[in-house]
Every structure is written in C-alpha cells, then in structure tokens.
PDB file of C-alpha atoms in Angstrom:
ATOM      1  CA  MET H 145       0.000   0.000   0.000  1.00 51.00           C
ATOM      2  CA  THR H 146       1.409   3.368  -0.987  1.00 53.00           C
ATOM      3  CA  SER H 147       1.117   6.283   1.327  1.00 57.00           C
ATOM      4  CA  ARG H 148      -0.317   9.666   0.419  1.00 61.00           C
ATOM      5  CA  THR H 149       3.191  11.117   0.726  1.00 62.00           C
ATOM      6  CA  ASP H 150       4.563   8.675  -1.875  1.00 60.00           C
ATOM      7  CA  GLU H 151       1.737   9.578  -4.262  1.00 61.00           C
ATOM      8  CA  ASP H 152       2.335  13.308  -3.711  1.00 61.00           C
ATOM      9  CA  HIS H 153       6.069  12.834  -4.284  1.00 59.00           C
ATOM     10  CA  GLY H 154       5.416  10.850  -7.477  1.00 59.00           C
ATOM     11  CA  ALA H 155       3.036  13.504  -8.783  1.00 62.00           C
ATOM     12  CA  ARG H 156       5.506  16.267  -7.915  1.00 69.00           C
ATOM     13  CA  SER H 157       8.329  14.360  -9.566  1.00 79.00           C
ATOM     14  CA  ALA H 158       6.343  13.917 -12.789  1.00 75.00           C
ATOM     15  CA  GLN H 159       5.343  17.568 -12.651  1.00 76.00           C
ATOM     16  CA  ASP H 160       8.986  18.606 -12.120  1.00 74.00           C
ATOM     17  CA  ARG H 161      10.044  16.548 -15.159  1.00 73.00           C
ATOM     18  CA  LEU H 162       7.330  18.157 -17.267  1.00 73.00           C
ATOM     19  CA  LEU H 163       8.385  21.635 -16.129  1.00 75.00           C
ATOM     20  CA  TRP H 164      12.016  20.814 -16.964  1.00 70.00           C
ATOM     21  CA  VAL H 165      10.999  19.706 -20.478  1.00 65.00           C
ATOM     22  CA  LEU H 166       8.965  22.888 -20.942  1.00 70.00           C
ATOM     23  CA  ARG H 167      11.879  25.053 -19.815  1.00 80.00           C
ATOM     24  CA  ARG H 168      14.383  23.090 -21.882  1.00 84.00           C
ATOM     25  CA  TRP H 169      12.247  22.740 -25.011  1.00 92.00           C
ATOM     26  CA  PRO H 170      15.143  23.863 -27.243  1.00 92.00           C
ATOM     27  CA  THR H 171      17.281  21.004 -25.910  1.00 93.00           C
ATOM     28  CA  VAL H 172      14.482  18.480 -26.357  1.00 93.00           C
ATOM     29  CA  LEU H 173      13.803  19.766 -29.883  1.00 92.00           C
ATOM     30  CA  GLY H 174      17.527  19.713 -30.734  1.00 94.00           C
ATOM     31  CA  VAL H 175      17.990  16.126 -29.570  1.00 95.00           C
ATOM     32  CA  THR H 176      14.845  15.042 -31.418  1.00 95.00           C
ATOM     33  CA  THR H 177      15.802  16.839 -34.637  1.00 93.00           C
ATOM     34  CA  GLY H 178      19.368  15.528 -34.506  1.00 94.00           C
ATOM     35  CA  ALA H 179      18.243  11.956 -33.866  1.00 94.00           C
ATOM     36  CA  PHE H 180      15.731  12.176 -36.722  1.00 94.00           C
ATOM     37  CA  ILE H 181      18.384  13.380 -39.179  1.00 93.00           C
ATOM     38  CA  VAL H 182      20.892  10.745 -38.026  1.00 93.00           C
ATOM     39  CA  SER H 183      18.291   7.983 -38.405  1.00 92.00           C
ATOM     40  CA  ASP H 184      17.991   8.796 -42.112  1.00 89.00           C
ATOM     41  CA  MET H 185      21.710   9.141 -42.916  1.00 89.00           C
ATOM     42  CA  SER H 186      23.633   6.835 -45.185  1.00 85.00           C
ATOM     43  CA  ASP H 187      27.172   8.240 -45.207  1.00 84.00           C
ATOM     44  CA  GLY H 188      27.107  11.467 -43.184  1.00 84.00           C
ATOM     45  CA  SER H 189      27.436  13.817 -46.146  1.00 85.00           C
ATOM     46  CA  GLU H 190      23.758  14.719 -45.738  1.00 85.00           C
ATOM     47  CA  ALA H 191      24.694  16.693 -42.616  1.00 92.00           C
ATOM     48  CA  ALA H 192      26.921  19.057 -44.608  1.00 93.00           C
ATOM     49  CA  LEU H 193      23.863  21.081 -45.560  1.00 94.00           C
ATOM     50  CA  VAL H 194      22.961  21.567 -41.876  1.00 93.00           C
ATOM     51  CA  LEU H 195      26.436  22.980 -41.254  1.00 93.00           C
ATOM     52  CA  VAL H 196      26.187  25.400 -44.185  1.00 94.00           C
ATOM     53  CA  VAL H 197      22.666  26.506 -43.173  1.00 95.00           C
ATOM     54  CA  ALA H 198      23.821  27.140 -39.600  1.00 93.00           C
ATOM     55  CA  ALA H 199      26.884  29.123 -40.672  1.00 92.00           C
ATOM     56  CA  LEU H 200      24.882  31.298 -43.061  1.00 94.00           C
ATOM     57  CA  ALA H 201      22.063  31.851 -40.543  1.00 94.00           C
ATOM     58  CA  TYR H 202      24.425  33.042 -37.812  1.00 92.00           C
ATOM     59  CA  LEU H 203      26.281  35.278 -40.252  1.00 91.00           C
ATOM     60  CA  ALA H 204      23.038  36.785 -41.593  1.00 92.00           C
ATOM     61  CA  THR H 205      21.760  37.457 -38.090  1.00 92.00           C
ATOM     62  CA  ALA H 206      25.085  39.054 -37.131  1.00 90.00           C
ATOM     63  CA  VAL H 207      24.944  41.350 -40.154  1.00 90.00           C
ATOM     64  CA  LEU H 208      21.305  42.250 -39.438  1.00 90.00           C
ATOM     65  CA  GLU H 209      22.145  42.823 -35.747  1.00 88.00           C
ATOM     66  CA  ARG H 210      18.759  41.450 -34.646  1.00 90.00           C
ATOM     67  CA  GLN H 211      18.930  38.383 -32.374  1.00 90.00           C
ATOM     68  CA  GLY H 212      15.242  37.619 -32.622  1.00 91.00           C
ATOM     69  CA  LEU H 213      15.348  37.236 -36.400  1.00 94.00           C
ATOM     70  CA  ILE H 214      17.340  33.990 -36.294  1.00 95.00           C
ATOM     71  CA  TRP H 215      14.267  31.735 -36.439  1.00 95.00           C
ATOM     72  CA  ALA H 216      12.918  33.671 -39.451  1.00 96.00           C
ATOM     73  CA  VAL H 217      16.337  33.580 -41.127  1.00 96.00           C
ATOM     74  CA  VAL H 218      16.527  29.797 -40.767  1.00 96.00           C
ATOM     75  CA  ALA H 219      12.939  29.408 -41.986  1.00 96.00           C
ATOM     76  CA  ALA H 220      13.765  31.543 -45.046  1.00 97.00           C
ATOM     77  CA  GLU H 221      16.877  29.457 -45.684  1.00 96.00           C
ATOM     78  CA  MET H 222      14.841  26.256 -45.512  1.00 96.00           C
ATOM     79  CA  VAL H 223      12.387  27.663 -48.069  1.00 97.00           C
ATOM     80  CA  VAL H 224      15.333  28.515 -50.349  1.00 97.00           C
ATOM     81  CA  VAL H 225      16.772  25.007 -49.879  1.00 97.00           C
ATOM     82  CA  VAL H 226      13.445  23.358 -50.742  1.00 97.00           C
ATOM     83  CA  VAL H 227      12.957  25.582 -53.810  1.00 98.00           C
ATOM     84  CA  LEU H 228      16.513  24.966 -55.041  1.00 97.00           C
ATOM     85  CA  GLN H 229      16.194  21.214 -54.525  1.00 96.00           C
ATOM     86  CA  SER H 230      12.853  21.170 -56.357  1.00 97.00           C
ATOM     87  CA  LEU H 231      14.640  22.856 -59.288  1.00 98.00           C
ATOM     88  CA  ASP H 232      17.455  20.252 -59.104  1.00 97.00           C
ATOM     89  CA  VAL H 233      19.925  22.904 -57.957  1.00 97.00           C
ATOM     90  CA  ASP H 234      22.409  21.950 -55.241  1.00 95.00           C
ATOM     91  CA  PRO H 235      21.777  24.415 -52.375  1.00 96.00           C
ATOM     92  CA  VAL H 236      25.221  24.078 -50.753  1.00 95.00           C
ATOM     93  CA  PRO H 237      27.207  26.251 -53.202  1.00 94.00           C
ATOM     94  CA  VAL H 238      24.354  28.769 -53.463  1.00 96.00           C
ATOM     95  CA  LEU H 239      24.260  29.194 -49.679  1.00 95.00           C
ATOM     96  CA  ALA H 240      28.081  29.366 -49.549  1.00 92.00           C
ATOM     97  CA  VAL H 241      28.111  32.214 -52.093  1.00 93.00           C
ATOM     98  CA  ALA H 242      25.382  33.989 -50.096  1.00 94.00           C
ATOM     99  CA  ALA H 243      27.573  33.692 -46.989  1.00 92.00           C
ATOM    100  CA  VAL H 244      30.561  35.231 -48.771  1.00 90.00           C
ATOM    101  CA  VAL H 245      28.362  38.120 -49.922  1.00 92.00           C
ATOM    102  CA  LEU H 246      27.047  38.597 -46.374  1.00 91.00           C
ATOM    103  CA  ALA H 247      30.570  38.543 -44.941  1.00 88.00           C
ATOM    104  CA  LEU H 248      31.508  41.325 -47.372  1.00 89.00           C
ATOM    105  CA  VAL H 249      28.376  43.293 -46.435  1.00 89.00           C
ATOM    106  CA  GLY H 250      29.348  42.886 -42.785  1.00 87.00           C
ATOM    107  CA  ALA H 251      32.859  44.157 -43.555  1.00 85.00           C
ATOM    108  CA  VAL H 252      31.496  47.204 -45.396  1.00 85.00           C
ATOM    109  CA  ARG H 253      29.174  47.916 -42.471  1.00 81.00           C
ATOM    110  CA  ARG H 254      32.169  47.509 -40.110  1.00 80.00           C
ATOM    111  CA  ARG H 255      30.360  44.716 -38.291  1.00 78.00           C
ATOM    112  CA  TRP H 256      33.476  42.589 -37.727  1.00 78.00           C
ATOM    113  CA  GLY H 257      35.136  44.267 -34.769  1.00 74.00           C
ATOM    114  CA  PRO H 258      36.394  45.633 -32.454  1.00 77.00           C
ATOM    115  CA  SER H 259      35.700  42.806 -30.011  1.00 78.00           C
ATOM    116  CA  ARG H 260      37.506  39.511 -30.412  1.00 76.00           C
ATOM    117  CA  PHE H 261      34.136  37.760 -30.701  1.00 79.00           C
ATOM    118  CA  GLU H 262      33.060  39.938 -33.631  1.00 79.00           C
ATOM    119  CA  THR H 263      36.476  39.703 -35.309  1.00 81.00           C
ATOM    120  CA  LEU H 264      36.269  35.894 -35.267  1.00 83.00           C
ATOM    121  CA  TYR H 265      32.827  35.849 -36.875  1.00 82.00           C
ATOM    122  CA  PRO H 266      33.639  35.873 -40.597  1.00 85.00           C
ATOM    123  CA  TRP H 267      36.653  33.602 -40.102  1.00 88.00           C
ATOM    124  CA  LEU H 268      34.791  30.931 -38.172  1.00 88.00           C
ATOM    125  CA  THR H 269      31.877  31.168 -40.593  1.00 88.00           C
ATOM    126  CA  GLY H 270      34.372  30.599 -43.411  1.00 89.00           C
ATOM    127  CA  LEU H 271      35.798  27.589 -41.590  1.00 94.00           C
ATOM    128  CA  PHE H 272      32.334  26.058 -41.103  1.00 94.00           C
ATOM    129  CA  LEU H 273      31.465  26.749 -44.754  1.00 92.00           C
ATOM    130  CA  VAL H 274      34.649  25.068 -45.985  1.00 93.00           C
ATOM    131  CA  ALA H 275      33.867  22.076 -43.766  1.00 94.00           C
ATOM    132  CA  GLY H 276      30.349  21.993 -45.229  1.00 93.00           C
ATOM    133  CA  LEU H 277      31.697  22.127 -48.784  1.00 93.00           C
ATOM    134  CA  VAL H 278      34.208  19.359 -48.042  1.00 93.00           C
ATOM    135  CA  GLY H 279      31.435  17.326 -46.445  1.00 92.00           C
ATOM    136  CA  ALA H 280      29.168  17.772 -49.443  1.00 92.00           C
ATOM    137  CA  TYR H 281      31.690  16.942 -52.155  1.00 93.00           C
ATOM    138  CA  ALA H 282      34.605  14.908 -50.793  1.00 90.00           C
ATOM    139  CA  ILE H 283      35.038  11.146 -50.449  1.00 89.00           C
ATOM    140  CA  PRO H 284      32.400   9.932 -47.938  1.00 85.00           C
ATOM    141  CA  VAL H 285      34.493   8.781 -44.958  1.00 89.00           C
ATOM    142  CA  PRO H 286      36.866  11.767 -44.741  1.00 91.00           C
ATOM    143  CA  ALA H 287      33.971  14.089 -45.608  1.00 92.00           C
ATOM    144  CA  GLY H 288      31.875  12.626 -42.801  1.00 92.00           C
ATOM    145  CA  VAL H 289      34.698  13.010 -40.304  1.00 94.00           C
ATOM    146  CA  VAL H 290      35.186  16.658 -41.308  1.00 95.00           C
ATOM    147  CA  VAL H 291      31.442  17.363 -41.046  1.00 95.00           C
ATOM    148  CA  GLY H 292      31.091  15.511 -37.726  1.00 96.00           C
ATOM    149  CA  VAL H 293      33.999  17.361 -36.125  1.00 96.00           C
ATOM    150  CA  ALA H 294      32.829  20.700 -37.588  1.00 96.00           C
ATOM    151  CA  LEU H 295      29.303  20.155 -36.233  1.00 97.00           C
ATOM    152  CA  ILE H 296      30.706  19.495 -32.766  1.00 97.00           C
ATOM    153  CA  GLY H 297      32.818  22.658 -33.191  1.00 96.00           C
ATOM    154  CA  HIS H 298      29.701  24.582 -34.159  1.00 96.00           C
ATOM    155  CA  ALA H 299      27.997  23.234 -31.023  1.00 97.00           C
ATOM    156  CA  VAL H 300      30.808  24.857 -29.025  1.00 96.00           C
ATOM    157  CA  TRP H 301      30.266  28.083 -31.011  1.00 94.00           C
ATOM    158  CA  ASP H 302      26.554  27.821 -30.134  1.00 95.00           C
ATOM    159  CA  ALA H 303      27.478  27.530 -26.449  1.00 95.00           C
ATOM    160  CA  VAL H 304      29.554  30.730 -26.736  1.00 94.00           C
ATOM    161  CA  HIS H 305      26.543  32.497 -28.254  1.00 93.00           C
ATOM    162  CA  TRP H 306      24.282  31.154 -25.512  1.00 94.00           C
ATOM    163  CA  ARG H 307      26.677  32.217 -22.755  1.00 94.00           C
ATOM    164  CA  LYS H 308      27.229  35.714 -24.201  1.00 92.00           C
ATOM    165  CA  ASP H 309      23.552  36.058 -25.172  1.00 92.00           C
ATOM    166  CA  ALA H 310      24.878  37.478 -28.423  1.00 89.00           C
ATOM    167  CA  VAL H 311      23.935  37.475 -32.133  1.00 90.00           C
ATOM    168  CA  VAL H 312      21.195  34.820 -31.870  1.00 93.00           C
ATOM    169  CA  SER H 313      18.529  34.283 -29.224  1.00 94.00           C
ATOM    170  CA  ARG H 314      19.419  31.981 -26.349  1.00 95.00           C
ATOM    171  CA  PRO H 315      16.705  29.420 -27.161  1.00 95.00           C
ATOM    172  CA  PHE H 316      18.009  29.198 -30.718  1.00 96.00           C
ATOM    173  CA  ALA H 317      21.625  28.806 -29.570  1.00 96.00           C
ATOM    174  CA  GLU H 318      20.495  26.042 -27.184  1.00 96.00           C
ATOM    175  CA  TRP H 319      18.511  24.260 -29.910  1.00 96.00           C
ATOM    176  CA  CYS H 320      21.243  24.604 -32.516  1.00 96.00           C
ATOM    177  CA  GLY H 321      23.991  23.543 -30.095  1.00 96.00           C
ATOM    178  CA  THR H 322      22.110  20.430 -29.076  1.00 97.00           C
ATOM    179  CA  LEU H 323      21.232  19.597 -32.688  1.00 97.00           C
ATOM    180  CA  ASP H 324      24.828  20.165 -33.846  1.00 97.00           C
ATOM    181  CA  PHE H 325      26.278  18.021 -31.066  1.00 97.00           C
ATOM    182  CA  VAL H 326      23.855  15.118 -31.543  1.00 97.00           C
ATOM    183  CA  LEU H 327      24.262  15.307 -35.319  1.00 96.00           C
ATOM    184  CA  GLY H 328      28.048  15.610 -35.142  1.00 97.00           C
ATOM    185  CA  VAL H 329      28.384  12.565 -32.893  1.00 97.00           C
ATOM    186  CA  GLY H 330      25.843  10.701 -35.034  1.00 96.00           C
ATOM    187  CA  VAL H 331      27.765  11.461 -38.233  1.00 95.00           C
ATOM    188  CA  LEU H 332      31.000  10.206 -36.658  1.00 95.00           C
ATOM    189  CA  VAL H 333      29.294   7.026 -35.469  1.00 94.00           C
ATOM    190  CA  VAL H 334      27.768   6.403 -38.926  1.00 93.00           C
ATOM    191  CA  VAL H 335      31.029   7.104 -40.750  1.00 92.00           C
ATOM    192  CA  LEU H 336      33.449   5.403 -38.383  1.00 91.00           C
ATOM    193  CA  GLY H 337      31.141   2.710 -36.989  1.00 83.00           C
TER     194      GLY H 337
END
C-alpha cells in the first residue's frame, strides 16, 4: 500500500520533469531533430547542408544585428533550400556564395570588430562553410569526419553564443547547439562505426 506522501512525491516528480521539459524545449527539440536526421543518414554527407545553413544563418543574423530574427532567417533558408532542390539545384554552393556576400556586407558595415568575438565571426563562418563544402563533395568517410567534427565545433560556437547572449537568441543557440552536437556525434558514429 502506498502512502499519500509517496503519491504526492510521485506527482511532484512527474510535474517537475514536465516543467524541466517545458523550460528546456530547445534542448528536447535539438535532440529530437538531430536523432531524426541521423536515423535517415547513409554516409554522413547529408549533414553538410545543416552545417552550411547554420553558418549562413548566424552570419546573416550578425549582419542584421537582430537576435530575434534567427528563427525567421533559418525558416527563409529552408524555403530557399526546398525551392533549389525542387529545381534540381544543389543548395550548398548557393548558400556558400550567399555567406561570402554577407561577410563582405558585414565588412562594409564595419560589423566585424572591435571585439575579439566579432572579429572571429567571418573567419569561423568561413571555416564552417569550408567544412560543409568538403562534407558535401569529398570522399564519404573523410567528408563525414570533417562534417562531424565541424558540427561538434559549431555546437561549441553555439554555447559561446548562448553564454554571451549574443547574435542569436538563447533558445536558438540552445537548440542549434544540441542539434549540432547530436548530429556531429551521429555522423562520426555512422562514418566510423
């Protein structure tokens, strides 16, 4: 026979778990999204597009200087990706060119400085874009390793954004960091497993 206290504790515990999930919805969504993408991967190169989309989205939001626009920027990118794919156009090089243009716009607008964080922005974006291009077009195993490691690196970059509460909104940085980490580890497991 269970006591009233045990029942109250069980109800509180379930309620606490639900509240945690509600507060950490970006983490839950990131893990779910990452696991879904990994479950449909064949060689890991599919994740290169995620890396390029993330790099371009952060760069665009930095140039716009509006943290709250990140969700709309990613949604717009996804529409562009779907349209390009429906026209049999590879979205990776198109998004990479858009990122180069945005980096130049940011330079003209003097967006890349004086802080160390801002100075790193175009360079790290370039690094993530190169990793995405390698992942999309190189031999599968090395490409997958590059993409997996770069996604984990982007998860660290997401954590910096979350901690600084800079460029993108904190919920987005949490979602993207979780997604990148789960996806990066998943790509490495698929490629090296």
